[in-house]
């Protein structure tokens, strides 16, 4: 394993490797005042990137972060990219709006939703599958030429979650029988399994290009993500922690992650982007700033499932993605 797992603040990683971010063009989804994506934008701005492309569903979401960056790093260019990840047309339009951007050094997929009541994206897919995963598949397909144009050491980093340990892709019933079989927690876990499996296959395909590809567990951070959790959710989690470890889909026990700050949540993304010690682990799942593939279960490690997911994603997005 490269590195040993350690919860670290983003500032610590930036101190070590921040220079690698200077002059770079970086696209971040999921930017808002209190989100991990917003914190990540702030942290990266300290290292003088050339251009931060901040994406959200409305410009007002990024206004607070933009103002803070203008105040602390006025030389950093900021561009807002309007994109609803629950709408393929919006994603395609946003990608087309980047025509004048010659290359993207770091593509950071941070946006996501957790445990919403059943709903479908504009294109008719269960919302967690659509927003957390299918949107990323489509965006990588559309923007990969720009990442390739950035050359070796460019990165694609995809947010996932420790709940991947409970997730498998529902190949036969990805829309949960129009909500009849929907369990918000199982669907969140499943969307994260898809994120990690996609990254595994993408990493395998892009390793020879020198592009860094990682999925990330940011740990447990109190953000807007818990908005769909039932009242008392945080207390429930504390009670479950006292009851002992959980078991993953292989029956392997694992502990609940401790609560951490947004800076600590963003840190592993930065590790994925620039830490040279993990470069050879392209495609891996990272947790606490270290390679954590040993945390994954059989369904996720099954290469046939990676291929099956790729084909399903091509079909659902209507986008052939050959590499
Ligand atoms: N926080 C944690 O403990 C934790 C743990 C494990 C994994 N994660 C992962 O970390 C990521 C970031 O979560 P967070 O904690 O920063 O949550 P957050 O504060 O809720 O931020 C999520 C961001 O995603 C955006 N988003 C949601 N739906 C969207 C859509 N359809 N189109 C465009 N943007 C959309 C949200 O924008 P709106 O405000 O417009 O909805 C928000 O800016 C998620 O992918 C999550 O799965 C978080």
GROMACS .gro file of C-alpha atoms and ligand atoms in nm:
model
  371
    1UNK     CA    1   0.000   0.000   0.000
    2UNK     CA    2   0.134   0.346  -0.087
    3UNK     CA    3   0.129   0.576   0.215
    4UNK     CA    4  -0.031   0.485   0.541
    5UNK     CA    5  -0.386   0.607   0.599
    6UNK     CA    6  -0.397   0.935   0.786
    7UNK     CA    7  -0.666   1.196   0.831
    8UNK     CA    8  -0.493   1.518   0.732
    9UNK     CA    9  -0.610   1.874   0.668
   10UNK     CA   10  -0.592   1.995   0.308
   11UNK     CA   11  -0.342   2.256   0.418
   12UNK     CA   12  -0.094   1.979   0.505
   13UNK     CA   13  -0.122   1.820   0.159
   14UNK     CA   14  -0.104   2.163  -0.009
   15UNK     CA   15   0.209   2.248   0.190
   16UNK     CA   16   0.371   1.930   0.056
   17UNK     CA   17   0.251   1.921  -0.305
   18UNK     CA   18   0.067   2.251  -0.367
   19UNK     CA   19   0.334   2.379  -0.608
   20UNK     CA   20   0.213   2.119  -0.862
   21UNK     CA   21  -0.118   2.307  -0.884
   22UNK     CA   22   0.035   2.643  -0.984
   23UNK     CA   23  -0.066   2.754  -1.333
   24UNK     CA   24  -0.314   2.467  -1.380
   25UNK     CA   25  -0.669   2.465  -1.516
   26UNK     CA   26  -0.906   2.285  -1.279
   27UNK     CA   27  -1.275   2.202  -1.313
   28UNK     CA   28  -1.470   2.124  -0.993
   29UNK     CA   29  -1.834   2.013  -0.973
   30UNK     CA   30  -2.044   2.050  -0.658
   31UNK     CA   31  -1.918   2.393  -0.554
   32UNK     CA   32  -2.124   2.572  -0.293
   33UNK     CA   33  -2.056   2.764   0.028
   34UNK     CA   34  -2.046   2.472   0.272
   35UNK     CA   35  -1.970   2.181   0.041
   36UNK     CA   36  -1.651   1.981   0.009
   37UNK     CA   37  -1.628   2.113  -0.349
   38UNK     CA   38  -1.636   2.472  -0.219
   39UNK     CA   39  -1.366   2.398   0.037
   40UNK     CA   40  -1.156   2.228  -0.231
   41UNK     CA   41  -1.180   2.536  -0.456
   42UNK     CA   42  -1.064   2.758  -0.168
   43UNK     CA   43  -0.776   2.527  -0.079
   44UNK     CA   44  -0.654   2.496  -0.439
   45UNK     CA   45  -0.679   2.871  -0.498
   46UNK     CA   46  -0.400   2.922  -0.244
   47UNK     CA   47  -0.154   2.752  -0.481
   48UNK     CA   48  -0.211   2.996  -0.766
   49UNK     CA   49  -0.382   2.784  -1.032
   50UNK     CA   50  -0.438   2.964  -1.364
   51UNK     CA   51  -0.811   2.897  -1.393
   52UNK     CA   52  -1.072   2.748  -1.163
   53UNK     CA   53  -1.387   2.640  -1.345
   54UNK     CA   54  -1.650   2.619  -1.072
   55UNK     CA   55  -1.962   2.428  -1.163
   56UNK     CA   56  -2.304   2.435  -0.997
   57UNK     CA   57  -2.672   2.448  -1.084
   58UNK     CA   58  -2.689   2.825  -1.042
   59UNK     CA   59  -2.433   3.103  -1.026
   60UNK     CA   60  -2.553   3.210  -0.680
   61UNK     CA   61  -2.421   2.877  -0.541
   62UNK     CA   62  -2.061   2.967  -0.620
   63UNK     CA   63  -2.088   3.341  -0.541
   64UNK     CA   64  -1.965   3.310  -0.181
   65UNK     CA   65  -1.663   3.097  -0.271
   66UNK     CA   66  -1.584   3.319  -0.570
   67UNK     CA   67  -1.585   3.629  -0.345
   68UNK     CA   68  -1.360   3.460  -0.089
   69UNK     CA   69  -1.112   3.354  -0.359
   70UNK     CA   70  -1.113   3.704  -0.512
   71UNK     CA   71  -1.026   3.841  -0.168
   72UNK     CA   72  -0.745   3.595  -0.092
   73UNK     CA   73  -0.608   3.504  -0.437
   74UNK     CA   74  -0.713   3.784  -0.677
   75UNK     CA   75  -0.481   3.663  -0.956
   76UNK     CA   76  -0.666   3.332  -0.993
   77UNK     CA   77  -0.915   3.339  -1.282
   78UNK     CA   78  -1.257   3.201  -1.197
   79UNK     CA   79  -1.519   3.089  -1.442
   80UNK     CA   80  -1.868   2.971  -1.354
   81UNK     CA   81  -2.002   2.670  -1.542
   82UNK     CA   82  -2.377   2.622  -1.516
   83UNK     CA   83  -2.458   2.252  -1.520
   84UNK     CA   84  -2.739   2.039  -1.382
   85UNK     CA   85  -2.598   1.690  -1.340
   86UNK     CA   86  -2.949   1.549  -1.346
   87UNK     CA   87  -2.994   1.652  -1.708
   88UNK     CA   88  -2.779   1.514  -1.993
   89UNK     CA   89  -2.871   1.810  -2.218
   90UNK     CA   90  -2.740   2.051  -1.954
   91UNK     CA   91  -2.418   1.847  -1.922
   92UNK     CA   92  -2.365   1.844  -2.299
   93UNK     CA   93  -2.433   2.217  -2.320
   94UNK     CA   94  -2.186   2.288  -2.038
   95UNK     CA   95  -1.916   2.074  -2.202
   96UNK     CA   96  -1.972   2.259  -2.532
   97UNK     CA   97  -1.933   2.592  -2.351
   98UNK     CA   98  -1.575   2.491  -2.270
   99UNK     CA   99  -1.480   2.489  -2.640
  100UNK     CA  100  -1.240   2.778  -2.585
  101UNK     CA  101  -1.058   2.595  -2.301
  102UNK     CA  102  -0.769   2.412  -2.467
  103UNK     CA  103  -0.695   2.171  -2.184
  104UNK     CA  104  -0.807   2.073  -1.834
  105UNK     CA  105  -0.534   1.958  -1.596
  106UNK     CA  106  -0.762   1.836  -1.322
  107UNK     CA  107  -1.122   1.720  -1.355
  108UNK     CA  108  -1.273   1.687  -1.009
  109UNK     CA  109  -1.620   1.528  -0.975
  110UNK     CA  110  -1.731   1.625  -0.627
  111UNK     CA  111  -2.106   1.692  -0.664
  112UNK     CA  112  -2.352   1.439  -0.529
  113UNK     CA  113  -2.676   1.368  -0.348
  114UNK     CA  114  -2.748   1.127  -0.064
  115UNK     CA  115  -3.067   0.947   0.037
  116UNK     CA  116  -3.321   1.167  -0.149
  117UNK     CA  117  -3.681   1.048  -0.178
  118UNK     CA  118  -3.731   0.857  -0.504
  119UNK     CA  119  -3.715   1.077  -0.810
  120UNK     CA  120  -3.579   1.055  -1.161
  121UNK     CA  121  -3.339   1.272  -1.355
  122UNK     CA  122  -3.463   1.457  -1.664
  123UNK     CA  123  -3.355   1.156  -1.869
  124UNK     CA  124  -3.553   0.913  -1.657
  125UNK     CA  125  -3.292   0.755  -1.426
  126UNK     CA  126  -3.305   0.716  -1.048
  127UNK     CA  127  -3.156   1.040  -0.920
  128UNK     CA  128  -2.859   0.905  -0.720
  129UNK     CA  129  -2.749   0.680  -1.006
  130UNK     CA  130  -2.797   0.969  -1.250
  131UNK     CA  131  -2.636   1.255  -1.055
  132UNK     CA  132  -2.366   1.065  -0.864
  133UNK     CA  133  -2.258   0.838  -1.144
  134UNK     CA  134  -2.406   0.864  -1.497
  135UNK     CA  135  -2.330   1.238  -1.509
  136UNK     CA  136  -1.965   1.165  -1.436
  137UNK     CA  137  -1.946   0.895  -1.705
  138UNK     CA  138  -2.088   1.136  -1.962
  139UNK     CA  139  -1.866   1.426  -1.855
  140UNK     CA  140  -1.550   1.216  -1.866
  141UNK     CA  141  -1.645   1.102  -2.216
  142UNK     CA  142  -1.704   1.460  -2.332
  143UNK     CA  143  -1.405   1.623  -2.161
  144UNK     CA  144  -1.138   1.351  -2.187
  145UNK     CA  145  -0.980   1.510  -2.498
  146UNK     CA  146  -0.912   1.822  -2.292
  147UNK     CA  147  -0.760   1.618  -2.008
  148UNK     CA  148  -0.543   1.433  -2.259
  149UNK     CA  149  -0.437   1.769  -2.404
  150UNK     CA  150  -0.306   1.863  -2.058
  151UNK     CA  151  -0.058   1.574  -2.081
  152UNK     CA  152   0.084   1.337  -1.819
  153UNK     CA  153   0.008   1.414  -1.456
  154UNK     CA  154  -0.336   1.545  -1.541
  155UNK     CA  155  -0.598   1.390  -1.316
  156UNK     CA  156  -0.957   1.273  -1.302
  157UNK     CA  157  -1.079   1.239  -0.944
  158UNK     CA  158  -1.426   1.107  -0.863
  159UNK     CA  159  -1.586   1.140  -0.522
  160UNK     CA  160  -1.724   0.819  -0.369
  161UNK     CA  161  -1.806   0.715  -0.012
  162UNK     CA  162  -1.735   0.450   0.249
  163UNK     CA  163  -2.092   0.336   0.176
  164UNK     CA  164  -1.943   0.172  -0.131
  165UNK     CA  165  -1.883  -0.118   0.108
  166UNK     CA  166  -2.257  -0.185   0.103
  167UNK     CA  167  -2.311  -0.115  -0.266
  168UNK     CA  168  -2.353  -0.321  -0.579
  169UNK     CA  169  -2.472  -0.210  -0.919
  170UNK     CA  170  -2.833  -0.312  -0.981
  171UNK     CA  171  -2.781  -0.412  -1.343
  172UNK     CA  172  -3.127  -0.557  -1.385
  173UNK     CA  173  -3.326  -0.303  -1.184
  174UNK     CA  174  -3.122   0.019  -1.194
  175UNK     CA  175  -3.442   0.224  -1.174
  176UNK     CA  176  -3.573   0.032  -0.872
  177UNK     CA  177  -3.893  -0.075  -1.051
  178UNK     CA  178  -3.997   0.290  -1.081
  179UNK     CA  179  -3.948   0.339  -0.708
  180UNK     CA  180  -4.127   0.026  -0.586
  181UNK     CA  181  -3.802  -0.143  -0.475
  182UNK     CA  182  -3.625   0.185  -0.381
  183UNK     CA  183  -3.425   0.205  -0.060
  184UNK     CA  184  -3.242   0.543  -0.049
  185UNK     CA  185  -2.941   0.402   0.140
  186UNK     CA  186  -2.901   0.102  -0.090
  187UNK     CA  187  -2.932   0.328  -0.395
  188UNK     CA  188  -2.669   0.571  -0.257
  189UNK     CA  189  -2.434   0.276  -0.191
  190UNK     CA  190  -2.503   0.144  -0.538
  191UNK     CA  191  -2.428   0.478  -0.705
  192UNK     CA  192  -2.097   0.483  -0.518
  193UNK     CA  193  -2.015   0.129  -0.625
  194UNK     CA  194  -2.070   0.248  -0.983
  195UNK     CA  195  -1.838   0.545  -0.927
  196UNK     CA  196  -1.559   0.322  -0.795
  197UNK     CA  197  -1.599   0.051  -1.062
  198UNK     CA  198  -1.602   0.310  -1.341
  199UNK     CA  199  -1.281   0.463  -1.205
  200UNK     CA  200  -1.120   0.118  -1.184
  201UNK     CA  201  -1.179   0.055  -1.555
  202UNK     CA  202  -1.099   0.411  -1.660
  203UNK     CA  203  -0.773   0.397  -1.462
  204UNK     CA  204  -0.676   0.073  -1.632
  205UNK     CA  205  -0.736   0.233  -1.973
  206UNK     CA  206  -0.564   0.567  -1.901
  207UNK     CA  207  -0.263   0.442  -1.704
  208UNK     CA  208  -0.039   0.433  -2.013
  209UNK     CA  209  -0.128   0.800  -2.086
  210UNK     CA  210   0.008   0.895  -1.741
  211UNK     CA  211  -0.330   1.041  -1.643
  212UNK     CA  212  -0.402   0.996  -1.274
  213UNK     CA  213  -0.746   0.847  -1.207
  214UNK     CA  214  -0.875   0.790  -0.854
  215UNK     CA  215  -1.200   0.750  -0.661
  216UNK     CA  216  -1.213   0.895  -0.312
  217UNK     CA  217  -1.379   0.840   0.021
  218UNK     CA  218  -1.369   1.185   0.184
  219UNK     CA  219  -1.466   1.049   0.528
  220UNK     CA  220  -1.770   1.177   0.718
  221UNK     CA  221  -1.820   1.552   0.695
  222UNK     CA  222  -2.128   1.745   0.810
  223UNK     CA  223  -2.233   1.939   0.499
  224UNK     CA  224  -2.545   1.998   0.293
  225UNK     CA  225  -2.528   1.628   0.201
  226UNK     CA  226  -2.726   1.526   0.510
  227UNK     CA  227  -3.027   1.735   0.403
  228UNK     CA  228  -3.234   1.425   0.322
  229UNK     CA  229  -3.140   1.238   0.639
  230UNK     CA  230  -3.415   1.184   0.895
  231UNK     CA  231  -3.416   1.405   1.207
  232UNK     CA  232  -3.173   1.264   1.465
  233UNK     CA  233  -2.957   1.098   1.195
  234UNK     CA  234  -2.629   1.213   1.353
  235UNK     CA  235  -2.736   1.070   1.693
  236UNK     CA  236  -2.841   0.746   1.522
  237UNK     CA  237  -2.496   0.717   1.367
  238UNK     CA  238  -2.335   0.767   1.709
  239UNK     CA  239  -2.555   0.489   1.852
  240UNK     CA  240  -2.464   0.258   1.563
  241UNK     CA  241  -2.093   0.329   1.623
  242UNK     CA  242  -2.133   0.214   1.984
  243UNK     CA  243  -2.294  -0.110   1.862
  244UNK     CA  244  -1.964  -0.205   1.693
  245UNK     CA  245  -1.837  -0.248   1.337
  246UNK     CA  246  -2.059  -0.285   1.032
  247UNK     CA  247  -2.013  -0.568   0.778
  248UNK     CA  248  -1.958  -0.517   0.406
  249UNK     CA  249  -2.119  -0.724   0.130
  250UNK     CA  250  -1.853  -0.994   0.174
  251UNK     CA  251  -1.922  -1.003   0.549
  252UNK     CA  252  -1.593  -0.826   0.628
  253UNK     CA  253  -1.623  -0.598   0.933
  254UNK     CA  254  -1.543  -0.228   0.903
  255UNK     CA  255  -1.566   0.069   1.139
  256UNK     CA  256  -1.775   0.383   1.088
  257UNK     CA  257  -1.555   0.670   0.978
  258UNK     CA  258  -1.505   0.946   1.237
  259UNK     CA  259  -1.654   1.292   1.171
  260UNK     CA  260  -1.398   1.524   1.016
  261UNK     CA  261  -1.378   1.882   0.887
  262UNK     CA  262  -1.440   1.994   0.527
  263UNK     CA  263  -1.066   2.062   0.499
  264UNK     CA  264  -0.998   1.700   0.598
  265UNK     CA  265  -1.272   1.585   0.357
  266UNK     CA  266  -1.113   1.770   0.063
  267UNK     CA  267  -0.760   1.651   0.146
  268UNK     CA  268  -0.786   1.306  -0.013
  269UNK     CA  269  -0.905   1.466  -0.339
  270UNK     CA  270  -0.585   1.673  -0.345
  271UNK     CA  271  -0.385   1.358  -0.268
  272UNK     CA  272  -0.548   1.194  -0.570
  273UNK     CA  273  -0.464   1.495  -0.789
  274UNK     CA  274  -0.098   1.538  -0.705
  275UNK     CA  275   0.063   1.301  -0.453
  276UNK     CA  276   0.347   1.141  -0.656
  277UNK     CA  277   0.378   0.841  -0.423
  278UNK     CA  278   0.047   0.691  -0.540
  279UNK     CA  279   0.083   0.757  -0.915
  280UNK     CA  280   0.135   0.389  -1.001
  281UNK     CA  281  -0.198   0.298  -0.834
  282UNK     CA  282  -0.398   0.460  -1.113
  283UNK     CA  283  -0.766   0.355  -1.090
  284UNK     CA  284  -0.752   0.295  -0.715
  285UNK     CA  285  -0.990   0.389  -0.439
  286UNK     CA  286  -0.836   0.623  -0.181
  287UNK     CA  287  -0.932   0.677   0.180
  288UNK     CA  288  -0.755   0.894   0.437
  289UNK     CA  289  -0.493   1.001   0.180
  290UNK     CA  290  -0.384   0.645   0.102
  291UNK     CA  291  -0.466   0.366  -0.141
  292UNK     CA  292  -0.755   0.169   0.013
  293UNK     CA  293  -0.843  -0.098  -0.245
  294UNK     CA  294  -0.836  -0.357   0.035
  295UNK     CA  295  -1.162  -0.197   0.155
  296UNK     CA  296  -1.348  -0.303  -0.161
  297UNK     CA  297  -1.563  -0.617  -0.186
  298UNK     CA  298  -1.598  -0.893  -0.447
  299UNK     CA  299  -1.873  -0.733  -0.658
  300UNK     CA  300  -1.666  -0.416  -0.700
  301UNK     CA  301  -1.343  -0.603  -0.776
  302UNK     CA  302  -1.507  -0.816  -1.046
  303UNK     CA  303  -1.372  -0.700  -1.383
  304UNK     CA  304  -1.671  -0.850  -1.564
  305UNK     CA  305  -1.888  -0.611  -1.362
  306UNK     CA  306  -1.669  -0.317  -1.470
  307UNK     CA  307  -1.725  -0.410  -1.836
  308UNK     CA  308  -2.097  -0.465  -1.780
  309UNK     CA  309  -2.128  -0.127  -1.610
  310UNK     CA  310  -1.943   0.044  -1.896
  311UNK     CA  311  -2.181  -0.106  -2.151
  312UNK     CA  312  -2.485  -0.012  -1.941
  313UNK     CA  313  -2.354   0.344  -1.903
  314UNK     CA  314  -2.300   0.378  -2.278
  315UNK     CA  315  -2.656   0.260  -2.334
  316UNK     CA  316  -2.812   0.488  -2.072
  317UNK     CA  317  -2.619   0.799  -2.173
  318UNK     CA  318  -2.647   0.722  -2.544
  319UNK     CA  319  -2.274   0.788  -2.571
  320UNK     CA  320  -2.033   0.527  -2.711
  321UNK     CA  321  -1.710   0.561  -2.509
  322UNK     CA  322  -1.424   0.364  -2.666
  323UNK     CA  323  -1.075   0.403  -2.525
  324LIG     N1  324  -2.017   1.475   0.346
  324LIG     C1  325  -1.985   1.350   0.366
  324LIG     O1  326  -1.978   1.300   0.480
  324LIG     C2  327  -1.954   1.260   0.251
  324LIG     C3  328  -1.914   1.129   0.278
  324LIG     C4  329  -1.889   1.045   0.171
  324LIG     C5  330  -1.899   1.092   0.042
  324LIG     N2  331  -1.937   1.220   0.019
  324LIG     C6  332  -1.949   1.263  -0.121
  324LIG     O2  333  -1.892   1.391  -0.131
  324LIG     C7  334  -1.954   1.466  -0.234
  324LIG     C8  335  -1.977   1.607  -0.188
  324LIG     O3  336  -2.067   1.607  -0.084
  324LIG     P1  337  -2.076   1.725   0.021
  324LIG     O4  338  -2.058   1.663   0.153
  324LIG     O5  339  -1.993   1.840  -0.019
  324LIG     O6  340  -2.232   1.758   0.005
  324LIG     P2  341  -2.307   1.896  -0.029
  324LIG     O7  342  -2.263   2.001   0.066
  324LIG     O8  343  -2.451   1.861  -0.033
  324LIG     O9  344  -2.254   1.929  -0.171
  324LIG     C9  345  -2.296   1.858  -0.284
  324LIG    C10  346  -2.292   1.950  -0.402
  324LIG    O10  347  -2.341   1.877  -0.514
  324LIG    C11  348  -2.432   1.963  -0.583
  324LIG     N3  349  -2.534   1.894  -0.659
  324LIG    C12  350  -2.631   1.811  -0.614
  324LIG     N4  351  -2.713   1.777  -0.714
  324LIG    C13  352  -2.669   1.840  -0.825
  324LIG    C14  353  -2.713   1.846  -0.960
  324LIG     N5  354  -2.821   1.779  -1.003
  324LIG     N6  355  -2.642   1.921  -1.047
  324LIG    C15  356  -2.535   1.991  -1.007
  324LIG     N7  357  -2.489   1.991  -0.880
  324LIG    C16  358  -2.556   1.916  -0.790
  324LIG    C17  359  -2.498   2.045  -0.473
  324LIG    O11  360  -2.559   2.158  -0.529
  324LIG     P3  361  -2.707   2.206  -0.483
  324LIG    O12  362  -2.683   2.284  -0.359
  324LIG    O13  363  -2.754   2.284  -0.599
  324LIG    O14  364  -2.788   2.082  -0.457
  324LIG    C18  365  -2.378   2.075  -0.384
  324LIG    O15  366  -2.306   2.185  -0.430
  324LIG    C19  367  -2.078   1.388  -0.274
  324LIG    O16  368  -2.055   1.332  -0.401
  324LIG    C20  369  -2.091   1.279  -0.169
  324LIG    O17  370  -2.142   1.158  -0.223
  324LIG    C21  371  -1.963   1.306   0.120
   0.00000   0.00000   0.00000
